[in-house]
CSV table of C-alpha atoms (C1' of nucleotides) and ligand atoms in Angstrom, one decimal:
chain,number,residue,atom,x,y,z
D,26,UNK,CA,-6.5,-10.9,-1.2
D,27,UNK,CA,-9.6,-13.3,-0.3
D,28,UNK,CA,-7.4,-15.9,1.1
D,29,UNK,CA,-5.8,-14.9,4.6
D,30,UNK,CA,-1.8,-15.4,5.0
D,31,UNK,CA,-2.4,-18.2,7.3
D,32,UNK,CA,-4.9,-20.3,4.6
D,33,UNK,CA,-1.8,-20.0,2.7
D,34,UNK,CA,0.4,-21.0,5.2
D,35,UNK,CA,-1.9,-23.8,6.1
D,36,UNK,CA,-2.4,-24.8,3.1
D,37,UNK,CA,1.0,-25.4,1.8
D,38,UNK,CA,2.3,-27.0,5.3
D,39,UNK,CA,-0.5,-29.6,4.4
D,40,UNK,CA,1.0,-30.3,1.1
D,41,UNK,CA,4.3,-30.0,2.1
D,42,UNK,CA,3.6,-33.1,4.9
D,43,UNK,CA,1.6,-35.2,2.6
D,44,UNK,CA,4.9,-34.9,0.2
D,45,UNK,CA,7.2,-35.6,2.7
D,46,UNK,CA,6.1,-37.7,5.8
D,47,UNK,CA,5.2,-41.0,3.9
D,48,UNK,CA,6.4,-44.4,5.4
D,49,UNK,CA,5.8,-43.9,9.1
D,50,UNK,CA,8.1,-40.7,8.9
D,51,UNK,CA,7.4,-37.1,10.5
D,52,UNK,CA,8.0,-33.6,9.2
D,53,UNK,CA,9.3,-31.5,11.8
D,54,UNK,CA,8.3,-27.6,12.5
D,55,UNK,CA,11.1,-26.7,11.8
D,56,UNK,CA,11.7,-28.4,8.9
D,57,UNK,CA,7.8,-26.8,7.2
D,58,UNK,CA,8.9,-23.9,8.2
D,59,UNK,CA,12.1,-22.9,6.8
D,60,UNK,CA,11.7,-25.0,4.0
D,61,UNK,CA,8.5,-22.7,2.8
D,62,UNK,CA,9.9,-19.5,4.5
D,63,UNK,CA,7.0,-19.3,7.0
D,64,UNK,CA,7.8,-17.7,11.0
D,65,UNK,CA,7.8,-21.0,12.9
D,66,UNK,CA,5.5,-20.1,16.2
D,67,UNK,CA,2.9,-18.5,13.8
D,68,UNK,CA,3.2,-21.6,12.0
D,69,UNK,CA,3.1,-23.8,15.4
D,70,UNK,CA,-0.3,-22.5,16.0
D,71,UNK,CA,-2.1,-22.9,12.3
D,72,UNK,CA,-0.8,-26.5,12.9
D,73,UNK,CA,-2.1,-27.4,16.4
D,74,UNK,CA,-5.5,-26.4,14.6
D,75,UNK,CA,-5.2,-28.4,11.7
D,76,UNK,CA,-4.5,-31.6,14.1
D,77,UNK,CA,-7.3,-30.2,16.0
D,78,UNK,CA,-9.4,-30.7,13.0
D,79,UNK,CA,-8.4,-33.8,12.3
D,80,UNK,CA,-6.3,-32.6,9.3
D,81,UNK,CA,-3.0,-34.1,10.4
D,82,UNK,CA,-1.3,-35.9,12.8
D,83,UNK,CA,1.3,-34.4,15.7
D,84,UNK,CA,3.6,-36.3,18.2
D,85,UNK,CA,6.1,-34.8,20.3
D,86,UNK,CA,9.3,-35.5,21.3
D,87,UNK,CA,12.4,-36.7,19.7
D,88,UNK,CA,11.5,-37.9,16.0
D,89,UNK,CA,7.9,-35.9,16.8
D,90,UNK,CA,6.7,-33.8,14.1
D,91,UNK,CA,3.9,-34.1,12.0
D,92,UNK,CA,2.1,-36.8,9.8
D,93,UNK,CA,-0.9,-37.5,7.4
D,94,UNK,CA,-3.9,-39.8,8.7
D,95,UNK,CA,-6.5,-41.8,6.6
D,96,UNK,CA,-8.6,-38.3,6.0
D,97,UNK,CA,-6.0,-36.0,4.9
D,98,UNK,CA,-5.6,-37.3,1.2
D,99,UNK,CA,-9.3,-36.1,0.5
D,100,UNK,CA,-9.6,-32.8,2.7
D,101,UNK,CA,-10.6,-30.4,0.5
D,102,UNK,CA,-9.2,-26.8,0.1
D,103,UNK,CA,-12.8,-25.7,1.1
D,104,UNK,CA,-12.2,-27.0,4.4
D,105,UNK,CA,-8.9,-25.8,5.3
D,106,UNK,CA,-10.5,-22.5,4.3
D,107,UNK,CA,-13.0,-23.1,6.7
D,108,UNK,CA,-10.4,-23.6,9.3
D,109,UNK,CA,-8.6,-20.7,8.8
D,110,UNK,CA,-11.1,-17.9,7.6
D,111,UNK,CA,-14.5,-19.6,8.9
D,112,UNK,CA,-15.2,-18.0,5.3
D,113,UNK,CA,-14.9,-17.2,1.7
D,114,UNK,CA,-14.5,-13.5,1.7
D,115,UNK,CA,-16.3,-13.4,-1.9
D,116,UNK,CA,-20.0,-12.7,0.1
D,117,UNK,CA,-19.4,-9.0,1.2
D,118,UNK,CA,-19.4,-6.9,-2.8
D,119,UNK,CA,-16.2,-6.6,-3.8
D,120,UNK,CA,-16.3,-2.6,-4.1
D,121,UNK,CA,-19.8,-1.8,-1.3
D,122,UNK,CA,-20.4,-1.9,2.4
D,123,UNK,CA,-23.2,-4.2,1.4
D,124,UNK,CA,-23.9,-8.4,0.4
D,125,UNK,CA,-23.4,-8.8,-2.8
D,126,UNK,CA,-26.2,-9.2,-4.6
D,127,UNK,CA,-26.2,-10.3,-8.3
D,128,UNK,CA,-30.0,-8.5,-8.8
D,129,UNK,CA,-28.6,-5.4,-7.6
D,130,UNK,CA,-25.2,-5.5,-9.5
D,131,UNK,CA,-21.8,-2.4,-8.8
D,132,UNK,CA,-19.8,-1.3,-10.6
D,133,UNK,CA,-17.6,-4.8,-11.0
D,134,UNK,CA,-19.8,-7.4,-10.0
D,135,UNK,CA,-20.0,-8.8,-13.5
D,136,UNK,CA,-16.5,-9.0,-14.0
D,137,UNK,CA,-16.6,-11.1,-10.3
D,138,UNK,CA,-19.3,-12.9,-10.9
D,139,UNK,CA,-18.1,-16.0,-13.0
D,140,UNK,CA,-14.5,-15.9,-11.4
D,141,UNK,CA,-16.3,-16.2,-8.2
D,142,UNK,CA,-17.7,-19.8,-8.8
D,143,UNK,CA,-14.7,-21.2,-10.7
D,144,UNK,CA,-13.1,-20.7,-6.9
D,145,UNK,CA,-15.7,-22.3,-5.1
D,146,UNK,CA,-15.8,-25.0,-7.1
D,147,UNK,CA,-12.4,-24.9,-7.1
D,148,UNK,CA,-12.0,-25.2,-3.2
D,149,UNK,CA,-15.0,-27.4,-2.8
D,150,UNK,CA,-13.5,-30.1,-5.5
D,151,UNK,CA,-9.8,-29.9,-5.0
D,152,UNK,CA,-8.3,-32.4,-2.7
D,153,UNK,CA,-4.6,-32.8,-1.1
D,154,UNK,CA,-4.1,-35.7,-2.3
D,155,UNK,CA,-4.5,-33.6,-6.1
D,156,UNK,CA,-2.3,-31.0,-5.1
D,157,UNK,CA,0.5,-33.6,-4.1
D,158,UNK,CA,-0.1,-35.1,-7.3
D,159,UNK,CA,0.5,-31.8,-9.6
D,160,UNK,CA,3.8,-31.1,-7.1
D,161,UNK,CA,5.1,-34.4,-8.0
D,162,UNK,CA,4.7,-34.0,-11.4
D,163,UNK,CA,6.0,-30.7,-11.5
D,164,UNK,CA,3.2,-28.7,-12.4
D,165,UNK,CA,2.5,-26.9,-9.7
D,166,UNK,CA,5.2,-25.5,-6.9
D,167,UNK,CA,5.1,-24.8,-2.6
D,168,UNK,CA,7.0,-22.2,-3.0
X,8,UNK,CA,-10.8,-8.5,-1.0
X,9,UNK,CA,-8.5,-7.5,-3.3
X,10,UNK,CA,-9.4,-3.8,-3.2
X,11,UNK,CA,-8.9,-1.7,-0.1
X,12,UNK,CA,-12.5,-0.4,1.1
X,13,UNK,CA,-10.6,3.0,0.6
X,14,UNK,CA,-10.9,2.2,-3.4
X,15,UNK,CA,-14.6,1.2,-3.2
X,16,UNK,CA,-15.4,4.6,-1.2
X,17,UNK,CA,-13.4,6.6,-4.0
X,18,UNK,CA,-15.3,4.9,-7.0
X,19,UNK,CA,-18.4,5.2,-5.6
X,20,UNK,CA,-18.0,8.5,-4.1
X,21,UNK,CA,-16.9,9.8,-7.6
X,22,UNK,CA,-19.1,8.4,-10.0
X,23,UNK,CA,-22.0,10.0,-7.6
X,24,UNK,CA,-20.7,13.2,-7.8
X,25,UNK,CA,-20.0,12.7,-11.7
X,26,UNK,CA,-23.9,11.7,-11.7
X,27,UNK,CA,-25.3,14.4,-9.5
X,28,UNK,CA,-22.9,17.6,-9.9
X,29,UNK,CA,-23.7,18.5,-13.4
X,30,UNK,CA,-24.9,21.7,-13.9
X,31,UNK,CA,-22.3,23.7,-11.8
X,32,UNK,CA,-23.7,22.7,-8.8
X,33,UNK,CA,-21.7,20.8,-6.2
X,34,UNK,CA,-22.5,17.5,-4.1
X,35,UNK,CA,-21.5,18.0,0.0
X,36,UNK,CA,-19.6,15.8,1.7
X,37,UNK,CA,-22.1,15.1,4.2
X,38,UNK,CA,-24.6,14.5,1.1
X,39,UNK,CA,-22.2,11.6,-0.1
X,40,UNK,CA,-21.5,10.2,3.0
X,41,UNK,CA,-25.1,10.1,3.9
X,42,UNK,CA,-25.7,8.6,0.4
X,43,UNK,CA,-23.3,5.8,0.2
X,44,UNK,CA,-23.0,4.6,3.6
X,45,UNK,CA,-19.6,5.9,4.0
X,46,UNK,CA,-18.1,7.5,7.3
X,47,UNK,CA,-17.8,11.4,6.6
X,48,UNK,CA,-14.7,12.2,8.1
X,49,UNK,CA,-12.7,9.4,6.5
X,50,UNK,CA,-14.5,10.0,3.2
X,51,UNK,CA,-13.2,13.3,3.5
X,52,UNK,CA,-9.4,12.1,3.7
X,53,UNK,CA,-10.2,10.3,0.6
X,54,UNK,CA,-12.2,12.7,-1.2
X,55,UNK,CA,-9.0,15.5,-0.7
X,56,UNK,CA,-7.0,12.9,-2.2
X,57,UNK,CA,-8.6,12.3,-5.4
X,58,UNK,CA,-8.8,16.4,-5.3
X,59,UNK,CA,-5.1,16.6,-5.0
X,60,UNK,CA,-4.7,14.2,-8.3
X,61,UNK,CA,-7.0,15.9,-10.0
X,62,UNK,CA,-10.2,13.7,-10.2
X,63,UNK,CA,-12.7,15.4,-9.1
X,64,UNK,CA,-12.4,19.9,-7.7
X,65,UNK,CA,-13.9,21.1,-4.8
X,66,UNK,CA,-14.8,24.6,-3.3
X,67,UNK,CA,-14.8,25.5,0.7
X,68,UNK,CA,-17.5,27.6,2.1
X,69,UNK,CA,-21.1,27.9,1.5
X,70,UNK,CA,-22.7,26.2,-1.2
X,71,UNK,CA,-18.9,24.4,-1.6
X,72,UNK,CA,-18.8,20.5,-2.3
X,73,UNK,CA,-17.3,18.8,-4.8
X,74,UNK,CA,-17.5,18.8,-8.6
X,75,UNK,CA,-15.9,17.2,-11.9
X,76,UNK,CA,-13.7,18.9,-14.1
X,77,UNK,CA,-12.7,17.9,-17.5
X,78,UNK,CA,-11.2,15.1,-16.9
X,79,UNK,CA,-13.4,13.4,-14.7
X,80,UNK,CA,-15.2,11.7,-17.2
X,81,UNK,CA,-12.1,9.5,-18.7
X,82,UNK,CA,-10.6,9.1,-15.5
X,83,UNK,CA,-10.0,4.9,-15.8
X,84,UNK,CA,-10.8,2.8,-12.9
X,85,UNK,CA,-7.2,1.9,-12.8
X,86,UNK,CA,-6.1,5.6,-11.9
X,87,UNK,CA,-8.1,5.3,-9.1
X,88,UNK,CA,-7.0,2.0,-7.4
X,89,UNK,CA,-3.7,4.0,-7.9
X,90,UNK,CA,-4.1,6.4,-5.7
X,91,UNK,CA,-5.8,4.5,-3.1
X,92,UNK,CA,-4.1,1.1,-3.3
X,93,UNK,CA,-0.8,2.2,-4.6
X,94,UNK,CA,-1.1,-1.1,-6.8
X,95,UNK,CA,-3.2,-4.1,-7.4
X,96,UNK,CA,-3.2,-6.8,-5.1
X,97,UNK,CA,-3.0,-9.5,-7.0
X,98,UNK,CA,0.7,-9.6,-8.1
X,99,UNK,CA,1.4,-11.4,-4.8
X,100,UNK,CA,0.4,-15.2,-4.9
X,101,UNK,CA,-2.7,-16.0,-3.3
X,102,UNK,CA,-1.1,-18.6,-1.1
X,103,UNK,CA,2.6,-17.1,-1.3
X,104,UNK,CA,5.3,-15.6,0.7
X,105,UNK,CA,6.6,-14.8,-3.2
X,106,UNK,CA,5.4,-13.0,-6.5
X,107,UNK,CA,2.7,-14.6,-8.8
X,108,UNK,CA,4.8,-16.1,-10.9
X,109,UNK,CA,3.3,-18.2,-14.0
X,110,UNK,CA,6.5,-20.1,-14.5
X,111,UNK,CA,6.3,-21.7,-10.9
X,112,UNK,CA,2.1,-21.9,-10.6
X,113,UNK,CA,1.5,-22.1,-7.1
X,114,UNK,CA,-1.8,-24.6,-6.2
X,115,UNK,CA,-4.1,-22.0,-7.6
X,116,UNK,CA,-2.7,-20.1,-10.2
X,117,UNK,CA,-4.6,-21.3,-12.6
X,118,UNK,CA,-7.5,-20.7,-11.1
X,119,UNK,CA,-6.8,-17.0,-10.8
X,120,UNK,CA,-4.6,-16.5,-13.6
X,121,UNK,CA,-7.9,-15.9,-16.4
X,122,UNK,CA,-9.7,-13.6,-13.4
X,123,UNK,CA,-6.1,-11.6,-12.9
X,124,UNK,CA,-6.5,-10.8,-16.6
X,125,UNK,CA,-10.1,-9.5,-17.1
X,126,UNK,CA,-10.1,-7.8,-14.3
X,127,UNK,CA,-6.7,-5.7,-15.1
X,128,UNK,CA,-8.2,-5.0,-18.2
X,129,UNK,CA,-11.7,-4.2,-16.8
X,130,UNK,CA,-10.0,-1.6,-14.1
X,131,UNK,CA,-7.8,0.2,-17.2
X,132,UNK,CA,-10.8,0.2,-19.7
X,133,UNK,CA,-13.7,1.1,-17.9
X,134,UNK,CA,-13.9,5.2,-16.9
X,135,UNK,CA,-15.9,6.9,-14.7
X,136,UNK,CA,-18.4,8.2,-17.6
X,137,UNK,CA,-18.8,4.6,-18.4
X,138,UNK,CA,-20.2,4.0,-14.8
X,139,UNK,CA,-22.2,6.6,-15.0
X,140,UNK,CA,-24.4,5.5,-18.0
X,141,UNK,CA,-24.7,1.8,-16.5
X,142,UNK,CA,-25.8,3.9,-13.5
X,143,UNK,CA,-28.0,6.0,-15.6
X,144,UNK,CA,-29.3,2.9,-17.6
X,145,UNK,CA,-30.1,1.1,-13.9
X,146,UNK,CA,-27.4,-1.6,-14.7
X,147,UNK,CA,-25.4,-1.2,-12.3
X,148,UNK,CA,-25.9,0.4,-8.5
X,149,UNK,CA,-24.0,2.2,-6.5
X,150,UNK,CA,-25.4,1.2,-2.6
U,5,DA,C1',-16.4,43.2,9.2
U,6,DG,C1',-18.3,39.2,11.2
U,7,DA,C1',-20.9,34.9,11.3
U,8,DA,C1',-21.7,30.7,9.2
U,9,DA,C1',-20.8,26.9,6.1
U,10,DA,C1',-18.0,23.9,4.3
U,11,DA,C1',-13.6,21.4,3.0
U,12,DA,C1',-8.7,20.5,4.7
U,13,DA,C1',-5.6,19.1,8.0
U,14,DG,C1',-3.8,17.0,12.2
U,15,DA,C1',-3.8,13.7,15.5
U,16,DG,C1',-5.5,10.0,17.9
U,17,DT,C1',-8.3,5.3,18.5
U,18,DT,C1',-9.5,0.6,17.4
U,19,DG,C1',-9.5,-4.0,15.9
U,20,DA,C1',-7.9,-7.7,13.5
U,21,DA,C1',-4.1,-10.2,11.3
U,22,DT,C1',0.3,-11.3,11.7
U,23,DC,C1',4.3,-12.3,14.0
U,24,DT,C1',7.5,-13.0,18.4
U,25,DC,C1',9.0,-14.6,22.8
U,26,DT,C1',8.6,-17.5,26.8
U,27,DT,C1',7.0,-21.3,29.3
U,28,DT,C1',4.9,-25.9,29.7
U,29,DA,C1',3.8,-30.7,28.4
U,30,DT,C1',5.0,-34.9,26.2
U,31,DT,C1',7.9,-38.3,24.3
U,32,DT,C1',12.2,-40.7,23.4
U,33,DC,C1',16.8,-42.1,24.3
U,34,DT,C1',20.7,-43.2,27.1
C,8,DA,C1',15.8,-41.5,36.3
C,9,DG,C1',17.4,-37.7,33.8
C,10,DA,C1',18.5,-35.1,29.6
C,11,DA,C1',17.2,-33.7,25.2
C,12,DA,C1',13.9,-33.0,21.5
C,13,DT,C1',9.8,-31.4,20.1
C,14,DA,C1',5.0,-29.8,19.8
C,15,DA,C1',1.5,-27.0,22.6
C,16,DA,C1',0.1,-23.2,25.0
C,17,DG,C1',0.1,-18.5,26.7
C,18,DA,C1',0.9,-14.0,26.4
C,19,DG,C1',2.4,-10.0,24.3
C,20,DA,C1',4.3,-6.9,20.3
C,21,DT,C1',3.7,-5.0,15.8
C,22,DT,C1',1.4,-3.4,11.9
C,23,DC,C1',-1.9,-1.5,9.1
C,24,DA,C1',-6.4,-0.4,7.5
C,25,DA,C1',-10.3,1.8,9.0
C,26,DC,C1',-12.4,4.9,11.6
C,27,DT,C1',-13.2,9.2,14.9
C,28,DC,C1',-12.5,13.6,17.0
C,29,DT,C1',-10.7,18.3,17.0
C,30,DT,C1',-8.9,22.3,15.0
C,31,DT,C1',-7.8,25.3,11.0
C,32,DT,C1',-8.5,27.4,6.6
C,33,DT,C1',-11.3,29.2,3.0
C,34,DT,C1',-15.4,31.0,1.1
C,35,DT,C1',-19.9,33.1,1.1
C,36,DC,C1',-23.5,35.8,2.9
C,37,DT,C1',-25.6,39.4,5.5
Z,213,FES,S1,-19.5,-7.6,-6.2
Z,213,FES,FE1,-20.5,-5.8,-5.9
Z,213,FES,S2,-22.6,-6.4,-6.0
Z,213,FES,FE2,-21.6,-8.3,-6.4
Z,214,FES,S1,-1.3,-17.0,-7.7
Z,214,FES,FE1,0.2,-18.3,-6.7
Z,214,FES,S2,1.8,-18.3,-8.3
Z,214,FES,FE2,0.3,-17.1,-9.2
DNA sequence: AGAAAAAAAGAGTTGAATCTCTTTATTTCT
DNA sequence: AGAAATAAAGAGATTCAACTCTTTTTTTCT
């Protein structure tokens, strides 16, 4: 895939906070992890750098866990890509050793081309605060 | 990506032989390597694999190399992703633990959901001969 | 027959992503 | 103050694709 286990991972833990840590309340490890079947530790450390990045909040001890802050409603996917990959891996052609490079097209690059920028401007428009919308109306689903 | 680098080597590495072995002559190993960019030794593990399922033939000894055979020509994209990748990677969700499932879109889904589809049918329509008249016709490139 | 050329086969190395285990630091509660 | 809860940090294990090196087999040519 282009995404890397952990962007997923990251991603969803995000979503899954936002959900569930309104009113002053935390979401515990734990509690992320088994509910969206994700190995706890490798999960610790994804969420040490979101908080590092200013995508969440994290207090510890008893009632610790994790909570939104003013920015997380409108991070955008793009930038918990940028967390996690540094990059989208769409640059390097999907099929060469090379760049891709649309004036020297393979094999497939026409068939990448277009679904390429519908997921950039996907990730670059989409914010949290829209995903937790479509989860609360049902239309999309954490796991 | 969502194709192994093997696939890319095997497509590449076939249609040049399908472009350059015509006339019963045969195209080295070292010449394709050389060629594409590709690391002999490991395009050779490759290359004896697409011999075994009958892609492409090849001769040992002086003036050996490999060759296409009758079927070469309709071999579909999708054939070869088979034998490199087993399968194609996009039946897991791109942010999931789970399958892709349609019923239960995950954040993306949507996004990828049109892609998934012309790109499954680009990989079980599209056959080597194909490749090599977009080659032929400088459409396409293969380094 | 013997040498050389080439693919085939076998076995090992590397690096990155993913996952696991252990210890430490911080906070809360009694 | 001390115990318990919890995140943070450190260090290591596992896995797999990708790559490399060496040896063997087959074929051709003199
Ligand atoms: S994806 Fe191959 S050149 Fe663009
Ligand atoms: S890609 Fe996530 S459910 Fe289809």
């Amino acid at each position: 895939m282009f995404f890397s286990k952990t962007f997923g991972y990251a991603v969803r833990a995000t979503a899954f906070v936002a959900l569930y840590s309104e009113n002053e309340s935390r979401v515990g490890l734990r509690e992320i992890s088994e509910a969206l079947d994700i190995p706890h530790h490798f999960l610790g450390k994804i969420m040490q750098d979101l908080v590092r990045h200013g995508v969440l909040e994290s207090m510890k001890g008893p009632h610790g866990g994790f909570s939104v802050n003013e920015r997380t409603a409108d991070i955008k996917l793009s930038e918990i890509l940028q967390i996690t990959d540094g990059t989208l891996a769409l640059e390097t052609c999907a099929i060469g050793v090379r760049k891709c490079n649309p004036d020297r097209p393979c094999l497939v690059h026409n068939d990448l081309a277009a679904f390429k920028a519908v997921m950039v401007r996907s990730l670059s428009t989409r914010t949290i605060h829209e995903l937790t919308i479509q989860l609360k109306e049902g239309k999309s689903f954490l796991f």
